[in-house]
Short mmCIF file of C-alpha atoms in Angstrom, two decimals:
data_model
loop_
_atom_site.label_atom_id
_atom_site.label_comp_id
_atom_site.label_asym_id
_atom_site.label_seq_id
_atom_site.Cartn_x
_atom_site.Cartn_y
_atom_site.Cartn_z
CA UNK A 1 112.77 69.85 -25.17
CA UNK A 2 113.13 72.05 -22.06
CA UNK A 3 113.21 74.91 -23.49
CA UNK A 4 109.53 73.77 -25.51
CA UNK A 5 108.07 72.09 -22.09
CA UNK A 6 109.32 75.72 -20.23
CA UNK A 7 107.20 77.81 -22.78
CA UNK A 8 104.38 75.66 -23.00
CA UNK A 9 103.95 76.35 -19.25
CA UNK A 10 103.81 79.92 -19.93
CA UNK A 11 100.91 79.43 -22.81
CA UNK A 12 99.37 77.73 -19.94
CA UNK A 13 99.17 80.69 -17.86
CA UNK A 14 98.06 82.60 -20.51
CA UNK A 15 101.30 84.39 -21.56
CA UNK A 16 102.78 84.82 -24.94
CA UNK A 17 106.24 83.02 -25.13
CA UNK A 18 109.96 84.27 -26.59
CA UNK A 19 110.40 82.35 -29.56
CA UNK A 20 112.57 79.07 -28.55
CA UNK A 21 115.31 78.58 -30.61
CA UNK A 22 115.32 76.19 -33.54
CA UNK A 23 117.28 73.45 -33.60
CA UNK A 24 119.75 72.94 -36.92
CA UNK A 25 117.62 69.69 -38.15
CA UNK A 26 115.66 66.36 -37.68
CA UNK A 27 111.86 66.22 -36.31
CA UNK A 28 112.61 68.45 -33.32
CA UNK A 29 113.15 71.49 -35.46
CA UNK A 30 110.13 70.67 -37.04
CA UNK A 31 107.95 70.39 -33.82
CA UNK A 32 109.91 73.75 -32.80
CA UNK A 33 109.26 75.57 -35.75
CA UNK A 34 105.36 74.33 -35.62
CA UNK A 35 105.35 75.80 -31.79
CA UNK A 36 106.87 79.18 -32.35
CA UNK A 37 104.50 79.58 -35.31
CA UNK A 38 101.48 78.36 -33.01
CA UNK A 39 102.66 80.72 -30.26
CA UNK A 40 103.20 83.82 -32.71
CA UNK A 41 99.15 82.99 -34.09
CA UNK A 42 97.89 83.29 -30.29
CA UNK A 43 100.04 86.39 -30.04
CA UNK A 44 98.14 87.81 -33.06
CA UNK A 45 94.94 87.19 -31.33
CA UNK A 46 95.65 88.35 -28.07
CA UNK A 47 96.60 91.79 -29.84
CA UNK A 48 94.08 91.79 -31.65
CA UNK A 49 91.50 90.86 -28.95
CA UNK A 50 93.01 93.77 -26.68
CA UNK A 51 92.96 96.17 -29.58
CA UNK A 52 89.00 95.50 -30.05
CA UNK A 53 88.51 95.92 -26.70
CA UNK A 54 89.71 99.20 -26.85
CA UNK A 55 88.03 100.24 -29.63
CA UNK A 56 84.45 99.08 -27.89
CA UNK A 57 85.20 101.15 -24.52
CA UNK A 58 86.21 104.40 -26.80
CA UNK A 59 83.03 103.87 -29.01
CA UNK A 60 81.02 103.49 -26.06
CA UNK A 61 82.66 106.26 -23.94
CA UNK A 62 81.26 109.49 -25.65
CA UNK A 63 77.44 108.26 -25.38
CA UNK A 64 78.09 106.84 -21.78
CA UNK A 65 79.99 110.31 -20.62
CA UNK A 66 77.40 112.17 -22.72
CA UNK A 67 74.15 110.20 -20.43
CA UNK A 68 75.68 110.48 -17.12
CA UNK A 69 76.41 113.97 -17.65
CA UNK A 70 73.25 114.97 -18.60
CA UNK A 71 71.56 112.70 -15.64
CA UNK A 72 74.06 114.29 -13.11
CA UNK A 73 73.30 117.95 -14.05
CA UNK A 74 69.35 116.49 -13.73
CA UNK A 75 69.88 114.91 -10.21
CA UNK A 76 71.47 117.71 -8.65
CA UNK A 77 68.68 120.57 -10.02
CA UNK A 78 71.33 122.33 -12.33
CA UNK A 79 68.84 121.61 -15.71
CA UNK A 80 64.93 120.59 -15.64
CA UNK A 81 63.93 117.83 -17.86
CA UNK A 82 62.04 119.21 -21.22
CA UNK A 83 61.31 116.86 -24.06
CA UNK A 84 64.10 118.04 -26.50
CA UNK A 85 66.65 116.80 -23.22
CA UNK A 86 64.59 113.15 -22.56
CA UNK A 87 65.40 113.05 -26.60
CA UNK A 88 68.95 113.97 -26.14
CA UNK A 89 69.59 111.07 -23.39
CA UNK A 90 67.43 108.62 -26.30
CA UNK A 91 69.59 108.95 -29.12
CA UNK A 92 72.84 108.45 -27.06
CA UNK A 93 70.95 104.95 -25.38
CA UNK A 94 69.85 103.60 -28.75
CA UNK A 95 73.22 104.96 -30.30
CA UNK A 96 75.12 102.29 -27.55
CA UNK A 97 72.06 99.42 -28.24
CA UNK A 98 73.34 100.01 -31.90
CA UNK A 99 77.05 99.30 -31.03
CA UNK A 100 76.24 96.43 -28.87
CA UNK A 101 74.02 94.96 -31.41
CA UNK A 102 76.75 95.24 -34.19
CA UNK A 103 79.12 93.58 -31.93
CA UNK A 104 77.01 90.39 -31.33
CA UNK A 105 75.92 90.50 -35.15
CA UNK A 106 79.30 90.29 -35.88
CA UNK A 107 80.78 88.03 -33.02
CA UNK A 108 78.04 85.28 -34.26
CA UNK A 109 79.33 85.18 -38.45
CA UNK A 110 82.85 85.16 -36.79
CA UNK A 111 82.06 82.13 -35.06
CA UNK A 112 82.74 78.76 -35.83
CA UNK A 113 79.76 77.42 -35.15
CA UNK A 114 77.64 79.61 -37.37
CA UNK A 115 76.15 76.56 -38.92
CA UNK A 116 74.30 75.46 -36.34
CA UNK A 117 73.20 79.33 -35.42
CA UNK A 118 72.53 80.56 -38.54
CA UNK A 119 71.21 77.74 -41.30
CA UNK A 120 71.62 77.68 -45.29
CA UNK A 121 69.68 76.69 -47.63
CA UNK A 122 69.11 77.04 -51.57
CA UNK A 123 67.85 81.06 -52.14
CA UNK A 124 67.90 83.09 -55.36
CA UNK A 125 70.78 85.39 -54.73
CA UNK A 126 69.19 87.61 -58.02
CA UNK A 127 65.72 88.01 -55.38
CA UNK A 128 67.14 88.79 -52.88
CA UNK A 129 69.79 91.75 -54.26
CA UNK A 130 66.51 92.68 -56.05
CA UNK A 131 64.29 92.75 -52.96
CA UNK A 132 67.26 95.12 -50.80
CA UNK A 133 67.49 97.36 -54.00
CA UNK A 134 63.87 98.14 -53.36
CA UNK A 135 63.98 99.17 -50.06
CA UNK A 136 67.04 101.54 -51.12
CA UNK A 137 64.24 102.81 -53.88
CA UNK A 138 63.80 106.29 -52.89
CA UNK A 139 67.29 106.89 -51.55
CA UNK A 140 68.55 105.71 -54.73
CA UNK A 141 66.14 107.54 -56.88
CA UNK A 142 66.91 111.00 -54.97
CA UNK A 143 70.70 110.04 -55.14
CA UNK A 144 71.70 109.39 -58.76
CA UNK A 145 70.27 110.38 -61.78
CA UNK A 146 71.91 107.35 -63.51
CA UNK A 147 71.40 103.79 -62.79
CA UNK A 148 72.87 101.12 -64.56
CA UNK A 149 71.59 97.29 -63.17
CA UNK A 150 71.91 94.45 -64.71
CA UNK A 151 71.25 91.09 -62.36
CA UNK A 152 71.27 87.50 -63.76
CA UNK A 153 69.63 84.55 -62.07
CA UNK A 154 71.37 82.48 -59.71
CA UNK A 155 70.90 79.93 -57.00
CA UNK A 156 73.26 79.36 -53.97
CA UNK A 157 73.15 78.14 -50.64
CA UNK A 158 73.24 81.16 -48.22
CA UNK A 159 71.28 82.24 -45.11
CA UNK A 160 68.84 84.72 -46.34
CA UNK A 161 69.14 87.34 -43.61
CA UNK A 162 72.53 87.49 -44.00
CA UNK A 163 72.89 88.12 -47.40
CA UNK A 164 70.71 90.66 -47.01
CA UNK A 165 72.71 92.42 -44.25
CA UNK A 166 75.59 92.51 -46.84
CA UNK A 167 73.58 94.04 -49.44
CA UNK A 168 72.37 96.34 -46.93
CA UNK A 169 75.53 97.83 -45.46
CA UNK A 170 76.80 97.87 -48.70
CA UNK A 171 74.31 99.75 -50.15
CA UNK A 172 74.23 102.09 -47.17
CA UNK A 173 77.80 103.07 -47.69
CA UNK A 174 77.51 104.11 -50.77
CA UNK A 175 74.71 106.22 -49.73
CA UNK A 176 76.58 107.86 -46.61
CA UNK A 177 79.71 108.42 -48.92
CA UNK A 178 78.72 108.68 -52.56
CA UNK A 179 79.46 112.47 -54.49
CA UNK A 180 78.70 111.32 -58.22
CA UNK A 181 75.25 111.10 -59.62
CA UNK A 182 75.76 107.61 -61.41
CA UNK A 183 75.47 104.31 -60.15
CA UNK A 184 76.36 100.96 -61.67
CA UNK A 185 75.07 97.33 -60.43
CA UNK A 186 75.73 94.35 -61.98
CA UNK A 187 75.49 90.76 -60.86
CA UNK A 188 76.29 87.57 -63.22
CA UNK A 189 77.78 84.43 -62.59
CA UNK A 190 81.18 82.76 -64.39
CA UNK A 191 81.49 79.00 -63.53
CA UNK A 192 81.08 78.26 -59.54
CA UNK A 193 80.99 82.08 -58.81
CA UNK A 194 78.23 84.75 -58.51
CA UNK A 195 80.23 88.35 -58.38
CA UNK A 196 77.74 91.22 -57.54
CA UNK A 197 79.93 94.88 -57.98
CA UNK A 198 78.14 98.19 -57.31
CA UNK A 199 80.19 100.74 -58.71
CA UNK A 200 79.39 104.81 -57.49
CA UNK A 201 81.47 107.68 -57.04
CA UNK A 202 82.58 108.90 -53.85
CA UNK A 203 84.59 110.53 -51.40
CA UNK A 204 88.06 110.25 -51.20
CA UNK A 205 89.70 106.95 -50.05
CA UNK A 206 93.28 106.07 -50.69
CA UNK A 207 94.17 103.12 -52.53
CA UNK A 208 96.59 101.30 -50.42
CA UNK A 209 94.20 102.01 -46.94
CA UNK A 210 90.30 100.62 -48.89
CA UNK A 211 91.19 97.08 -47.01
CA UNK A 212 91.22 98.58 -44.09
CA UNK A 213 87.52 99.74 -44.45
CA UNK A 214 86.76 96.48 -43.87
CA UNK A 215 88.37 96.19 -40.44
CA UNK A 216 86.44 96.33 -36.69
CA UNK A 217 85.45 99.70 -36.18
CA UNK A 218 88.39 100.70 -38.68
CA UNK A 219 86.92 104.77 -40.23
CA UNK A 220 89.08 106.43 -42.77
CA UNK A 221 88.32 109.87 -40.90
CA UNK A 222 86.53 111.05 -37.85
CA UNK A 223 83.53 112.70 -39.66
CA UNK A 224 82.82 109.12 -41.39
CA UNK A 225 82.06 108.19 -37.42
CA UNK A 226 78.55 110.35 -37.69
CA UNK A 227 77.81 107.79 -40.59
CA UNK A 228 76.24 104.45 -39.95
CA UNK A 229 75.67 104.87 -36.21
CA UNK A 230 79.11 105.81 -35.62
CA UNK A 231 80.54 102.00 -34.91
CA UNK A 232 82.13 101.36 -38.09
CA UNK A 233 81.16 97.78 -38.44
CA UNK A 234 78.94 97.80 -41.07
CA UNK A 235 81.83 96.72 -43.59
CA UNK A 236 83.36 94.34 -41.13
CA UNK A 237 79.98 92.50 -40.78
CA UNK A 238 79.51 92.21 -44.61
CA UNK A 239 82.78 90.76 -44.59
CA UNK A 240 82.15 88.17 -41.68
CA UNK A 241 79.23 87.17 -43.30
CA UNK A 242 80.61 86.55 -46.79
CA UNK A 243 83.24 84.77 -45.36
CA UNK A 244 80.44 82.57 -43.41
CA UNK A 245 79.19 81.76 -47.36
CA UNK A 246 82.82 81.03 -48.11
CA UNK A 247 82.65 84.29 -50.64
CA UNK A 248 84.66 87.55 -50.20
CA UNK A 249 84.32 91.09 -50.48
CA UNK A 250 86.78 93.94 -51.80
CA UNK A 251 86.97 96.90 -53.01
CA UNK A 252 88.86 98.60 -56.06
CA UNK A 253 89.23 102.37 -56.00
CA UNK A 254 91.01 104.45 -57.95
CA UNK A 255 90.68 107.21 -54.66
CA UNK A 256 87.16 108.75 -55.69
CA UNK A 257 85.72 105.86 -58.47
CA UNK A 258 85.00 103.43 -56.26
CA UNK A 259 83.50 99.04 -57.06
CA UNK A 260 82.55 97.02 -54.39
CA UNK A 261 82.76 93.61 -55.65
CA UNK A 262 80.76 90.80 -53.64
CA UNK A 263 82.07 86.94 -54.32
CA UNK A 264 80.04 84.20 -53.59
CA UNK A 265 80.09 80.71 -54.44
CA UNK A 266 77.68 78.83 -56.67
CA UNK A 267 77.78 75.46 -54.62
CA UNK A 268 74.91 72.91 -54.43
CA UNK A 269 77.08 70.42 -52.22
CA UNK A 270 76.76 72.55 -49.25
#
């Protein structure tokens, strides 16, 4: 009990505990055994939460060093201003609006109170897909000369703007990235489930690393960083917001055939 009452105090103060020593049996080991695993969770985060951190101040660094370089070399008469130079210093401040935006978009579907923020109601998932495929007309059209899309009906309780972001982002990746000329969509529904897969061609990815496409700003190479805005949260925010509809997203690659299968549940009770 001391040695549980000596590391709660340093949870208090916002430090990650050794793990306290279980006893042989009886309700104590159980309560010991519950702490350790609580303590190792908040561990997780805390990495985690540092890690992302990171990753924010070294996607915001380039465009930051980038602006103050090019207002420094301004200030002190080294360059004159010209319009190709006031468009320079744009791109790099809407490049950072982009990042921040992507953060909050995604920091709201990861939280917990995304009900209240962000409401559901009953929408035709077939609609909507339908209505995002259009605005990828041209791109698509210019992209592959063979489309295969099939889309059955369905209704489900979603938040309409957010479904649409997944379609989006998913659709835009498989713009940025695609090498084939034939694309595959198909969208039907088996019992309580309405699975959407979008199937293309495209550059390399190796099978045991395509979860971690769907990680915070997670890219399988550097070049994929000019893609997208450069963030690489367009997959993670698809996957927050599924999650949000209780569904899931994954992918199944064999390294350059690539299916992107969206989950989402068929549920009225919602």
């Amino acid at each position: 009990i001391r040695n549980l009452s000596e590391a709660a105090k340093e949870v208090r103060n916002g430090q990650v505990p050794k793990e306290v020593i279980v006893p042989s049996s009886g309700e104590l080991k159980e309560l010991t055994e519950n702490f350790n695993s609580m303590t190792a969770a908040l561990g997780s985060f805390q990495e985690k939460r540092e890690e992302m951190l990171r990753d924010i101040a070294h996607e915001l660094r380039t465009p930051l060093t980038n602006i103050n370089g090019y207002l420094e070399a301004l200030q002190s008469g080294v360059i004159d201003g010209d319009p190709d130079l006031f468009g320079s210093l744009l791109e790099e401040s809407r490049r950072m609006t982009s990042i921040v935006e992507r953060i909050t978009e995604l920091n709201t579907w990861s939280n917990d109170m995304y009900f209240s923020e962000k409401p559901f109601e009953p929408l035709p998932v077939h609609t909507i897909l339908r209505e995002s495929l259009n605005v990828f007309r041209l791109k698509l059209d210019e992209t592959f000369n063979q489309q295969e899309i099939h889309i059955e009906p369905a209704i489900i309780m979603g938040n309409k703007n957010g479904l649409k972001q997944i379609f989006t982002n998913i659709l835009q990746n498989t713009l940025d990235y695609n090498t084939g000329s034939d694309l595959t969509i198909t969208a039907s529904h088996s019992g309580n489930l309405f699975t959407i897969t979008i199937s293309h061609t495209g550059q390399f990815i190796a099978p045991e690393k395509k979860h971690l496409l769907f990680e915070r700003f997670y890219r399988l190479e550097e070049s994929r960083s000019t893609k997208s805005n450069g963030a690489g949260l367009g997959l993670a925010i698809a996957k927050s917001i599924a999650a949000a509809h209780r569904g899931e997203i994954a992918l199944q690659t064999d390294g350059i055939h690539h299916t992107f299968n969206i989950i989402l549940p068929i549920d009225r009770d919602r």
